[in-house]
Coordinates of C-alpha atoms in Angstrom, one line a residue:
Chain A
X1 CA 0.0 0.0 0.0
X2 CA 1.1 3.6 -0.6
X3 CA 1.3 6.0 2.2
X4 CA -1.9 7.8 1.0
X5 CA -3.8 4.5 1.1
X6 CA -2.4 3.7 4.6
X7 CA -3.5 7.1 5.9
X8 CA -6.9 6.6 4.3
X9 CA -7.2 3.2 6.0
X10 CA -6.3 4.7 9.4
X11 CA -8.7 7.6 8.8
X12 CA -11.5 5.2 8.0
X13 CA -10.9 3.1 11.1
X14 CA -10.3 5.9 13.5
X15 CA -13.2 8.3 13.2
X16 CA -14.0 11.4 15.3
X17 CA -10.5 12.6 15.2
X18 CA -8.6 15.6 13.8
X19 CA -6.2 14.2 11.3
X20 CA -5.4 16.4 8.4
X21 CA -3.9 19.7 9.4
X22 CA -0.2 20.1 10.3
X23 CA -0.9 19.5 13.9
X24 CA -3.8 18.2 16.0
X25 CA -5.4 20.7 18.5
X26 CA -7.4 20.7 21.6
X27 CA -9.0 23.6 23.5
X28 CA -7.7 24.3 27.1
X29 CA -9.4 27.3 28.7
X30 CA -9.0 30.1 26.2
X31 CA -6.1 28.7 24.3
X32 CA -5.4 26.0 21.7
X33 CA -2.8 23.3 22.5
X34 CA -1.2 22.1 19.3
X35 CA 0.4 18.7 19.0
X36 CA 2.3 17.2 16.1
X37 CA 4.6 14.2 15.5
X38 CA 6.8 13.6 12.5
X39 CA 9.1 10.6 12.1
X40 CA 12.5 10.7 10.4
X41 CA 13.6 7.4 8.9
X42 CA 17.4 7.5 8.4
X43 CA 17.6 5.4 5.3
X44 CA 15.1 7.5 3.3
X45 CA 15.2 10.9 5.0
X46 CA 18.9 11.4 5.6
X47 CA 21.0 11.6 2.4
X48 CA 24.7 11.4 3.0
X49 CA 25.3 15.1 2.6
X50 CA 23.7 15.4 6.0
X51 CA 25.5 14.4 9.2
X52 CA 23.9 13.1 12.5
X53 CA 23.8 16.7 13.9
X54 CA 21.9 17.8 10.8
X55 CA 19.5 15.0 11.2
X56 CA 18.8 15.7 14.9
X57 CA 18.3 19.3 14.2
X58 CA 16.0 18.6 11.3
X59 CA 13.7 16.4 13.4
X60 CA 13.2 19.5 15.7
X61 CA 12.7 21.7 12.6
X62 CA 10.1 19.4 11.0
X63 CA 8.0 19.4 14.1
X64 CA 8.2 23.0 15.3
X65 CA 7.4 24.0 11.6
X66 CA 4.1 22.1 11.9
X67 CA 3.3 24.1 15.0
X68 CA 4.3 27.4 13.3
X69 CA 2.1 26.5 10.3
X70 CA -0.9 26.4 12.6
X71 CA -0.2 29.8 14.1
X72 CA 1.2 28.4 17.3
X73 CA 4.3 29.0 19.4
X74 CA 6.2 25.7 19.9
X75 CA 7.0 25.2 23.6
X76 CA 8.3 21.7 23.9
X77 CA 9.9 19.0 21.8
X78 CA 9.8 15.3 22.6
X79 CA 11.1 12.2 20.8
X80 CA 11.4 8.4 20.7
X81 CA 14.4 7.1 19.0
X82 CA 14.8 3.6 17.5
X83 CA 18.3 2.4 16.9
X84 CA 20.0 -0.8 15.9
X85 CA 22.3 -2.3 18.5
X86 CA 25.4 -1.7 16.4
X87 CA 24.8 2.0 16.0
X88 CA 28.0 3.9 16.8
X89 CA 28.2 6.2 19.7
X90 CA 29.3 9.1 17.4
X91 CA 26.1 8.8 15.5
X92 CA 24.0 8.8 18.7
X93 CA 25.9 11.7 20.1
X94 CA 25.5 13.6 16.9
X95 CA 21.7 13.1 16.9
X96 CA 21.5 14.1 20.5
X97 CA 23.6 17.3 19.8
X98 CA 21.5 18.1 16.8
X99 CA 18.3 17.8 18.9
X100 CA 19.9 20.1 21.5
X101 CA 20.9 22.7 19.0
X102 CA 17.5 22.6 17.4
X103 CA 15.7 23.0 20.6
X104 CA 18.0 25.9 21.6
X105 CA 17.4 27.6 18.2
X106 CA 13.7 27.4 18.5
X107 CA 13.5 28.0 22.2
X108 CA 11.7 24.8 23.0
X109 CA 12.4 22.5 25.9
X110 CA 13.0 18.8 25.5
X111 CA 10.6 17.2 27.9
X112 CA 10.6 13.5 27.1
X113 CA 12.8 11.0 25.4
X114 CA 12.6 7.3 24.8
X115 CA 15.0 4.8 23.1
X116 CA 14.3 1.4 21.6
X117 CA 16.0 -1.3 19.7
X118 CA 14.9 -1.1 16.1
X119 CA 16.5 -2.6 13.0
X120 CA 17.1 0.8 11.4
X121 CA 17.5 4.3 12.8
X122 CA 14.2 6.1 13.2
X123 CA 13.8 9.3 15.2
X124 CA 10.2 10.1 15.9
X125 CA 9.9 13.7 17.1
X126 CA 7.0 15.7 18.3
X127 CA 6.2 19.2 19.4
X128 CA 3.6 20.8 21.6
X129 CA 2.6 24.4 21.0
X130 CA 0.2 27.0 22.1
X131 CA -1.9 29.4 20.1
X132 CA -4.7 31.9 20.7
X133 CA -6.0 31.7 17.1
X134 CA -5.5 28.7 14.8
X135 CA -4.5 28.9 11.1
X136 CA -6.2 26.0 9.4
X137 CA -5.9 24.8 5.8
X138 CA -9.6 25.1 5.4
X139 CA -9.9 28.8 6.1
X140 CA -8.6 30.4 2.9
X141 CA -11.2 32.9 1.6
X142 CA -11.9 34.1 -1.9
X143 CA -10.2 37.5 -2.2
X144 CA -7.2 36.5 -0.1
X145 CA -3.7 36.9 -1.4
X146 CA -1.5 33.8 -1.5
X147 CA 2.0 34.5 0.0
X148 CA 5.1 32.5 0.8
X149 CA 8.1 33.1 3.0
X150 CA 11.8 32.8 2.0
X151 CA 13.0 31.2 -1.3
X152 CA 12.1 28.0 -3.1
X153 CA 14.0 25.2 -4.9
X154 CA 17.2 24.6 -3.0
X155 CA 16.3 21.3 -1.1
X156 CA 15.2 19.6 -4.3
X157 CA 18.1 20.9 -6.3
X158 CA 20.5 19.5 -3.7
X159 CA 18.8 16.1 -3.8
X160 CA 19.0 16.0 -7.6
X161 CA 22.6 17.0 -7.8
X162 CA 23.4 14.4 -5.1
X163 CA 21.6 11.7 -6.9
X164 CA 23.6 12.5 -10.1
X165 CA 26.8 12.5 -8.0
X166 CA 27.5 16.2 -8.8
X167 CA 28.8 18.9 -6.5
X168 CA 26.2 20.8 -4.6
X169 CA 26.9 24.6 -4.4
X170 CA 27.4 25.8 -0.8
X171 CA 24.3 28.1 -0.7
X172 CA 22.1 25.2 -2.0
X173 CA 23.6 22.7 0.5
X174 CA 23.0 25.0 3.3
X175 CA 19.2 24.9 3.2
X176 CA 19.2 21.2 2.3
X177 CA 21.2 20.3 5.4
X178 CA 19.7 22.8 7.7
X179 CA 16.3 24.3 6.8
X180 CA 14.9 26.7 9.3
X181 CA 11.3 26.6 10.6
X182 CA 9.4 29.9 10.4
X183 CA 8.6 30.3 14.1
X184 CA 8.3 34.1 14.4
X185 CA 6.4 34.3 11.1
X186 CA 3.9 31.7 12.2
X187 CA 3.3 33.6 15.5
X188 CA 2.8 36.9 13.6
X189 CA 0.5 35.3 11.0
X190 CA -1.7 33.7 13.7
X191 CA -3.1 37.2 14.3
X192 CA -3.8 38.3 10.7
X193 CA -3.8 35.4 8.1
X194 CA -6.7 33.1 7.2
X195 CA -4.9 29.9 6.3
X196 CA -1.4 28.5 6.4
X197 CA 0.6 25.4 5.7
X198 CA 4.3 24.6 5.8
X199 CA 6.1 23.3 2.7
X200 CA 7.1 19.7 3.6
X201 CA 6.0 18.0 0.4
X202 CA 6.4 20.8 -2.2
X203 CA 4.6 24.1 -3.0
X204 CA 2.2 22.5 -5.5
X205 CA 1.0 19.7 -3.2
X206 CA 0.5 22.2 -0.3
X207 CA -1.4 24.6 -2.5
X208 CA -3.7 21.7 -3.6
X209 CA -4.2 20.9 0.1
X210 CA -5.4 24.4 0.8
X211 CA -7.6 24.6 -2.2
X212 CA -9.3 21.3 -1.4
X213 CA -9.7 21.9 2.3
X214 CA -11.0 25.5 1.8
X215 CA -13.0 24.6 -1.3
X216 CA -11.6 27.5 -3.2
X217 CA -9.6 28.1 -6.4
X218 CA -6.0 29.3 -6.2
X219 CA -4.4 31.2 -9.0
X220 CA -0.6 31.4 -8.9
X221 CA 1.6 33.7 -11.0
X222 CA 4.7 31.6 -11.8
X223 CA 6.7 34.6 -12.6
X224 CA 6.3 35.8 -9.0
X225 CA 7.7 32.6 -7.4
X226 CA 10.7 33.4 -5.2
X227 CA 13.0 30.9 -6.8
X228 CA 16.5 30.9 -5.4
X229 CA 19.0 32.4 -7.9
X230 CA 21.2 29.3 -8.0
X231 CA 18.2 27.2 -8.8
X232 CA 17.4 29.5 -11.7
X233 CA 21.0 29.3 -12.8
X234 CA 21.6 25.6 -12.6
X235 CA 18.3 24.1 -13.8
X236 CA 16.3 24.2 -17.1
X237 CA 12.9 24.0 -15.3
X238 CA 13.2 26.3 -12.2
X239 CA 9.5 26.7 -11.9
X240 CA 8.9 23.0 -11.8
X241 CA 11.7 22.6 -9.2
X242 CA 10.1 25.4 -7.1
X243 CA 6.7 23.7 -7.3
X244 CA 8.1 20.3 -6.3
X245 CA 10.8 21.1 -3.8
X246 CA 9.9 19.7 -0.4
X247 CA 11.3 20.1 3.1
X248 CA 11.6 23.8 2.5
X249 CA 9.7 24.5 5.7
X250 CA 8.6 27.9 4.3
X251 CA 5.1 29.0 5.2
X252 CA 2.4 29.4 2.5
X253 CA -0.4 31.6 3.8
X254 CA -3.5 33.3 2.6
X255 CA -4.4 36.7 3.9
X256 CA -6.9 39.5 3.2
X257 CA -5.3 42.2 1.0
X258 CA -6.1 44.9 3.7
X259 CA -4.0 42.9 6.2
X260 CA -0.9 42.7 4.0
X261 CA 0.8 45.8 5.4
X262 CA 0.6 44.3 8.9
X263 CA 2.9 41.5 8.0
X264 CA 6.1 42.2 10.0
X265 CA 8.5 40.1 7.9
X266 CA 9.7 39.6 4.3
X267 CA 7.4 37.6 2.1
X268 CA 6.4 37.2 -1.6
X269 CA 2.9 37.5 -3.0
X270 CA 2.6 34.6 -5.4
X271 CA -1.1 34.5 -6.2
X272 CA -4.7 34.9 -5.1
X273 CA -7.7 33.0 -3.9
X274 CA -11.0 32.9 -5.9
X275 CA -14.3 31.1 -5.8
X276 CA -14.2 27.7 -7.5
X277 CA -11.7 24.9 -7.0
X278 CA -8.3 23.6 -8.0
X279 CA -4.9 25.3 -8.4
X280 CA -4.1 27.1 -11.6
X281 CA -1.0 28.8 -13.0
X282 CA -2.0 32.2 -14.4
X283 CA -2.5 31.7 -18.2
X284 CA -1.1 28.2 -18.1
X285 CA -3.9 25.8 -17.0
X286 CA -4.0 23.5 -14.0
X287 CA -1.0 23.4 -11.7
X288 CA 0.5 19.8 -11.8
X289 CA 0.9 18.2 -8.4
X290 CA 4.7 17.8 -8.5
X291 CA 6.9 16.0 -6.1
X292 CA 10.5 15.0 -6.1
X293 CA 9.5 11.6 -7.5
X294 CA 8.7 13.4 -10.7
X295 CA 12.3 14.4 -11.2
X296 CA 13.9 11.2 -9.9
X297 CA 11.6 9.1 -12.1
X298 CA 12.2 11.0 -15.3
X299 CA 15.6 12.5 -14.6
X300 CA 19.1 11.1 -14.9
X301 CA 19.2 9.7 -11.4
X302 CA 21.6 6.8 -11.1
X303 CA 21.2 5.9 -7.5
Chain B
X1 CA 25.3 0.2 24.1
X2 CA 22.6 -0.8 26.5
X3 CA 19.4 1.3 26.7
X4 CA 20.5 2.8 30.0
X5 CA 23.8 3.9 28.5
X6 CA 22.0 5.4 25.5
X7 CA 19.6 7.3 27.7
X8 CA 22.6 8.5 29.8
X9 CA 24.3 9.7 26.6
X10 CA 21.2 11.6 25.5
X11 CA 20.8 13.1 29.0
X12 CA 24.4 14.3 29.1
X13 CA 24.1 15.9 25.6
X14 CA 20.6 17.4 26.1
X15 CA 20.8 19.4 29.3
X16 CA 18.1 21.7 30.9
X17 CA 15.4 19.3 30.1
X18 CA 12.9 17.2 32.1
X19 CA 13.7 13.6 31.2
X20 CA 13.1 11.1 34.0
X21 CA 9.5 11.1 35.1
X22 CA 6.8 9.1 33.3
X23 CA 5.9 12.2 31.3
X24 CA 7.4 15.6 30.6
X25 CA 5.4 18.6 31.8
X26 CA 5.1 22.4 31.2
X27 CA 3.0 25.0 33.0
X28 CA 0.2 26.7 31.1
X29 CA -1.7 29.2 33.2
X30 CA -2.7 27.4 36.3
X31 CA -2.4 23.9 35.0
X32 CA 0.2 21.4 34.0
X33 CA 0.3 20.0 30.5
X34 CA 1.8 16.5 30.5
X35 CA 3.4 14.9 27.5
X36 CA 4.7 11.4 27.0
X37 CA 5.8 9.1 24.1
X38 CA 6.4 5.4 24.2
X39 CA 7.3 3.3 21.2
X40 CA 6.2 -0.2 20.6
X41 CA 8.5 -2.3 18.5
X42 CA 6.6 -5.3 17.1
X43 CA 9.5 -7.8 17.1
X44 CA 10.3 -7.3 20.7
X45 CA 7.1 -6.0 22.3
X46 CA 4.4 -8.1 20.6
X47 CA 4.6 -11.8 21.5
X48 CA 2.4 -13.9 19.2
X49 CA -0.3 -14.4 21.8
X50 CA -1.2 -10.8 21.0
X51 CA -3.0 -9.8 17.9
X52 CA -2.7 -6.5 16.0
X53 CA -5.8 -5.1 17.9
X54 CA -4.1 -5.9 21.2
X55 CA -1.0 -4.2 20.0
X56 CA -2.8 -1.0 18.9
X57 CA -4.8 -0.9 22.2
X58 CA -1.6 -1.4 24.2
X59 CA 0.2 1.5 22.6
X60 CA -2.7 3.7 23.9
X61 CA -2.6 2.0 27.3
X62 CA 1.2 2.5 27.7
X63 CA 0.9 6.2 27.0
X64 CA -2.2 7.1 29.0
X65 CA -0.8 5.1 31.9
X66 CA 2.3 7.4 31.9
X67 CA -0.1 10.4 32.2
X68 CA -2.1 8.7 35.0
X69 CA 1.1 8.0 36.9
X70 CA 1.8 11.8 36.9
X71 CA -1.7 12.5 38.3
X72 CA -2.9 13.8 34.9
X73 CA -6.0 13.2 32.9
X74 CA -5.1 12.0 29.4
X75 CA -6.9 14.1 26.7
X76 CA -5.4 13.1 23.4
X77 CA -3.4 10.3 21.8
X78 CA -1.2 10.7 18.8
X79 CA 1.1 8.3 16.9
X80 CA 3.6 7.8 14.2
X81 CA 3.7 4.3 12.6
X82 CA 6.6 2.8 10.8
X83 CA 5.7 -0.2 8.6
X84 CA 7.5 -2.3 6.0
X85 CA 6.0 -2.1 2.5
X86 CA 4.8 -5.7 2.6
X87 CA 2.8 -5.4 5.8
X88 CA -0.7 -6.9 5.3
X89 CA -3.8 -4.7 5.3
X90 CA -5.2 -7.0 8.0
X91 CA -2.4 -6.1 10.3
X92 CA -2.7 -2.4 9.6
X93 CA -6.4 -2.4 10.0
X94 CA -6.0 -4.4 13.3
X95 CA -3.6 -1.8 14.7
X96 CA -5.9 1.0 13.7
X97 CA -8.9 -0.7 15.3
X98 CA -6.9 -1.3 18.5
X99 CA -5.9 2.4 18.6
X100 CA -9.5 3.3 18.2
X101 CA -10.7 0.9 20.9
X102 CA -8.0 2.1 23.2
X103 CA -8.8 5.8 22.6
X104 CA -12.5 5.1 23.2
X105 CA -11.8 3.1 26.4
X106 CA -9.8 6.0 27.9
X107 CA -11.8 8.8 26.5
X108 CA -8.9 10.3 24.6
X109 CA -9.1 11.9 21.1
X110 CA -6.7 10.8 18.4
X111 CA -5.3 14.1 17.1
X112 CA -2.4 13.3 14.9
X113 CA -1.1 10.3 12.9
X114 CA 1.8 9.8 10.6
X115 CA 2.9 6.8 8.6
X116 CA 6.4 5.9 7.3
X117 CA 8.2 3.2 5.5
X118 CA 10.4 1.4 8.1
X119 CA 12.0 -2.1 7.9
X120 CA 10.0 -3.4 10.8
X121 CA 6.8 -2.4 12.4
X122 CA 7.1 0.3 15.1
X123 CA 4.2 2.2 16.6
X124 CA 5.3 5.3 18.4
X125 CA 2.5 6.6 20.5
X126 CA 2.1 9.6 22.7
X127 CA -0.4 11.2 24.9
X128 CA -1.1 14.6 26.2
X129 CA -2.8 15.2 29.5
X130 CA -3.7 17.9 32.0
X131 CA -3.2 18.1 35.7
X132 CA -3.7 20.6 38.4
X133 CA -1.2 18.9 40.7
X134 CA 1.7 16.7 39.7
X135 CA 2.7 13.4 41.1
X136 CA 6.5 13.1 40.8
X137 CA 8.8 10.3 41.6
X138 CA 10.8 12.6 43.7
X139 CA 8.1 13.5 46.2
X140 CA 7.8 10.4 48.4
X141 CA 8.1 11.4 52.0
X142 CA 9.3 9.5 55.1
X143 CA 6.1 8.4 56.9
X144 CA 4.2 7.7 53.6
X145 CA 2.6 4.4 53.0
X146 CA 3.5 2.6 49.8
X147 CA 0.5 1.2 47.9
X148 CA -0.3 -0.4 44.7
X149 CA -3.5 -0.9 42.6
X150 CA -4.7 -4.2 41.2
X151 CA -2.8 -7.5 41.2
X152 CA 0.7 -8.4 40.2
X153 CA 2.5 -11.2 38.2
X154 CA 0.2 -12.1 35.3
X155 CA 2.1 -10.4 32.4
X156 CA 5.4 -12.0 33.3
X157 CA 3.8 -15.4 34.0
X158 CA 2.2 -15.3 30.5
X159 CA 5.6 -14.5 28.9
X160 CA 7.3 -17.3 30.7
X161 CA 4.7 -19.8 29.8
X162 CA 4.8 -18.6 26.2
X163 CA 8.6 -18.9 26.1
X164 CA 8.3 -22.5 27.3
X165 CA 5.5 -23.3 24.8
X166 CA 3.0 -24.0 27.6
X167 CA -0.7 -23.1 27.7
X168 CA -1.5 -19.8 29.2
X169 CA -4.5 -19.8 31.5
X170 CA -7.3 -17.5 30.4
X171 CA -7.1 -15.1 33.4
X172 CA -3.4 -14.8 33.0
X173 CA -3.6 -14.2 29.2
X174 CA -6.2 -11.6 29.7
X175 CA -4.0 -9.1 31.4
X176 CA -1.0 -9.9 29.3
X177 CA -2.9 -9.2 26.1
X178 CA -4.9 -6.3 27.3
X179 CA -3.6 -4.5 30.4
X180 CA -5.7 -1.5 31.6
X181 CA -4.3 1.9 32.5
X182 CA -5.4 3.3 35.8
X183 CA -6.9 6.5 34.6
X184 CA -9.5 7.2 37.3
X185 CA -7.1 6.1 40.0
X186 CA -4.4 8.5 38.7
X187 CA -6.9 11.4 38.7
X188 CA -8.0 10.7 42.3
X189 CA -4.4 10.3 43.5
X190 CA -3.4 13.6 42.0
X191 CA -5.2 15.3 44.9
X192 CA -3.9 13.2 47.8
X193 CA -0.8 11.2 47.0
X194 CA 2.8 12.4 47.2
X195 CA 4.5 10.3 44.6
X196 CA 3.5 7.8 41.9
X197 CA 4.8 5.7 39.1
X198 CA 3.3 3.1 36.8
X199 CA 4.6 -0.4 36.6
X200 CA 6.1 -0.7 33.1
X201 CA 9.4 -2.4 34.1
X202 CA 8.4 -4.3 37.2
X203 CA 7.6 -3.4 40.8
X204 CA 11.2 -3.7 42.1
X205 CA 12.6 -1.4 39.4
X206 CA 9.9 1.2 39.9
X207 CA 10.4 1.2 43.7
X208 CA 14.1 1.7 43.2
X209 CA 13.2 4.7 41.0
X210 CA 11.1 6.3 43.6
X211 CA 13.6 5.6 46.4
X212 CA 16.4 7.1 44.3
X213 CA 14.5 10.1 43.1
X214 CA 13.0 10.9 46.5
X215 CA 16.2 10.1 48.5
X216 CA 14.3 7.9 50.9
X217 CA 14.3 4.2 52.1
X218 CA 11.4 2.0 51.1
X219 CA 10.5 -1.0 53.1
X220 CA 8.2 -3.6 51.5
X221 CA 6.4 -6.4 53.2
X222 CA 6.5 -9.3 50.7
X223 CA 3.6 -11.0 52.4
X224 CA 1.3 -8.1 51.5
X225 CA 2.0 -8.1 47.8
X226 CA -1.3 -8.6 45.8
X227 CA 0.0 -11.5 43.8
X228 CA -2.6 -12.9 41.5
X229 CA -3.9 -16.3 42.7
X230 CA -3.0 -18.1 39.5
X231 CA 0.6 -16.8 39.7
X232 CA 0.8 -18.2 43.3
X233 CA -0.6 -21.5 42.1
X234 CA 1.6 -22.0 39.0
X235 CA 5.0 -20.7 40.1
X236 CA 7.5 -21.6 42.8
X237 CA 8.7 -18.0 43.3
X238 CA 5.6 -15.9 43.2
X239 CA 7.2 -13.0 45.1
X240 CA 10.1 -12.8 42.5
X241 CA 7.5 -12.9 39.7
X242 CA 5.6 -10.1 41.3
X243 CA 8.7 -8.0 41.8
X244 CA 9.8 -8.5 38.2
X245 CA 6.6 -8.5 36.2
X246 CA 6.5 -5.5 33.8
X247 CA 3.7 -3.9 31.7
X248 CA 1.3 -4.3 34.5
X249 CA 0.3 -0.7 34.3
X250 CA -0.7 -0.7 37.9
X251 CA 0.1 2.4 39.9
X252 CA 2.5 2.4 42.8
X253 CA 2.0 5.5 45.0
X254 CA 3.1 6.8 48.3
X255 CA 0.6 8.7 50.5
X256 CA 0.5 10.1 54.0
X257 CA -1.3 7.7 56.4
X258 CA -3.9 10.3 57.2
X259 CA -5.0 10.5 53.6
X260 CA -5.5 6.8 53.0
X261 CA -9.2 6.8 53.9
X262 CA -9.7 9.4 51.1
X263 CA -8.6 6.9 48.4
X264 CA -11.8 6.2 46.4
X265 CA -10.7 2.8 44.9
X266 CA -9.4 -0.6 45.9
X267 CA -5.7 -0.8 46.6
X268 CA -3.1 -2.7 48.7
X269 CA -0.7 -1.2 51.2
X270 CA 2.6 -3.0 50.6
X271 CA 5.1 -1.0 52.6
X272 CA 6.3 2.3 54.0
X273 CA 8.7 5.1 53.3
X274 CA 11.5 5.9 55.8
X275 CA 14.5 8.2 56.1
X276 CA 17.5 6.6 54.4
X277 CA 18.0 5.1 51.0
X278 CA 17.4 1.9 49.0
X279 CA 14.5 -0.6 48.8
X280 CA 14.3 -3.4 51.4
X281 CA 12.1 -6.4 52.0
X282 CA 11.0 -6.5 55.6
X283 CA 13.3 -8.8 57.4
X284 CA 14.9 -10.0 54.2
X285 CA 17.5 -7.5 53.2
X286 CA 17.8 -5.4 50.0
X287 CA 15.2 -5.9 47.4
X288 CA 16.9 -7.1 44.2
X289 CA 16.1 -5.1 41.0
X290 CA 14.5 -7.9 39.1
X291 CA 13.3 -7.8 35.5
X292 CA 12.0 -10.4 33.1
X293 CA 15.6 -11.0 31.8
X294 CA 16.3 -12.6 35.2
X295 CA 13.8 -15.4 34.5
X296 CA 14.5 -15.8 30.8
X297 CA 18.2 -15.9 31.4
X298 CA 18.1 -18.5 34.2
X299 CA 14.9 -20.3 33.4
X300 CA 14.0 -23.0 31.0
X301 CA 13.3 -20.6 28.1
X302 CA 13.9 -22.3 24.8
X303 CA 13.1 -19.4 22.4

């Protein structure tokens, strides 16, 4: 079964739950407590341009990013680690250091840890956050502008160069090894935006998620995408790379035009929300739902 | 490295954290938010007298039990599941149903789920709870009585019979397949007890944890242990079995004598807390720190 089928199976068996947004949430007094977990599987999620510190740090980033995407402030990080008996102390120490660095960077406390004997390294992380107002995927409104933080394309470009055995430029490697969750941005957006999502699986997939959950049409201007200069320089299809690049941990958000001048950080307007459904490229038809598989499947990958 | 060494390594790298009690905790307004994760590894944690439903249910039990042991009320359950590509749909559906049953039994909502491709089945569960007063391992006081809920010995007896290929009596199998977390008991104790811990690793190990964390001496009367009748009947060393039997999910708690009549559920007084250190058996010297390994290593195990 594919992951989407497995998730469907679990959803059909476990009803009355909140699976779907970046994090689950419950109400406590006048706040929302947000909760997320995200598992890193060494074999598939840690290409060898990353070291154990990078991996540990990334588990924290993945999880606090989910909290940020819901408009929350991450407070604590927790983890369970599964490791084969023959794992070297260096690797373990590296993961632990990475987790510590990540938790320091994002100002979260590590409150629980658990280790288990598993046949391959898995690090299942989780984060708890607090928010006064939730940003949900389903709340995008016709008339909203669609915006994104940071730049796009570097993590996928790094992966493609790595698969081809080519050198990865330093500025590209930097984000691929150590993406940064948009904590402050998420907090600020919780007061003014309508919907948000973080880019784990690629811009196009995340936009389709918002369009579907909110029952709206999203129109994107491909010329406005904040594609990283090196991605433009090194690839023939920079727009496709930007649409497909995952693990960016940038935030996509939709916001009423009259709130845009209240945004206290740099961002790029990339499109707008209309009545209807689906995601479209301005003057260029439906946006394909691209992932990294698209490039690896049809590219020159030799791994 | 052994698990204890790995945990030590992580503790030494990740400072300023709260690792040690059953769950981590943070303060939100006038409450404590409790958080725990516990990973079930199919190969080592699911003997074949358990089915996938049992395993799913047990992941919920393990986690809500940690919340109960801290005096909290579990509110939500979350999980990440790692599964090999060839896992049958029946197994997956069974795990999902077990999770659903467990969450219904304990009145917790499933708020987040994540699936990943891993070489063997691992189900990493977690629970979030709320408490107004925490029960910590370090708060046992000289003068307290030491008490335990339920009965002891069945989970280990089931495991030993299974390892020897012998039939497991129905009443023994029942608790081994489907132990029940002491939710209501934990909530009630949060108002009156000083310290608590749940029995995941065996009575003796948990008592040593309390004695160490609280810097006290614990004296246990072995004649008072609530050993299950079938355990007494079928084994030559029922006290050792009771001291070593893990995954009981009973609560051990220490409580001032004048609060004992406020306990609204059945329990057994098994000992007392004194000044000093260590755990002792009344008139019988230091209590050994027994685990199931003791029996498997020196018994007739043929697996």
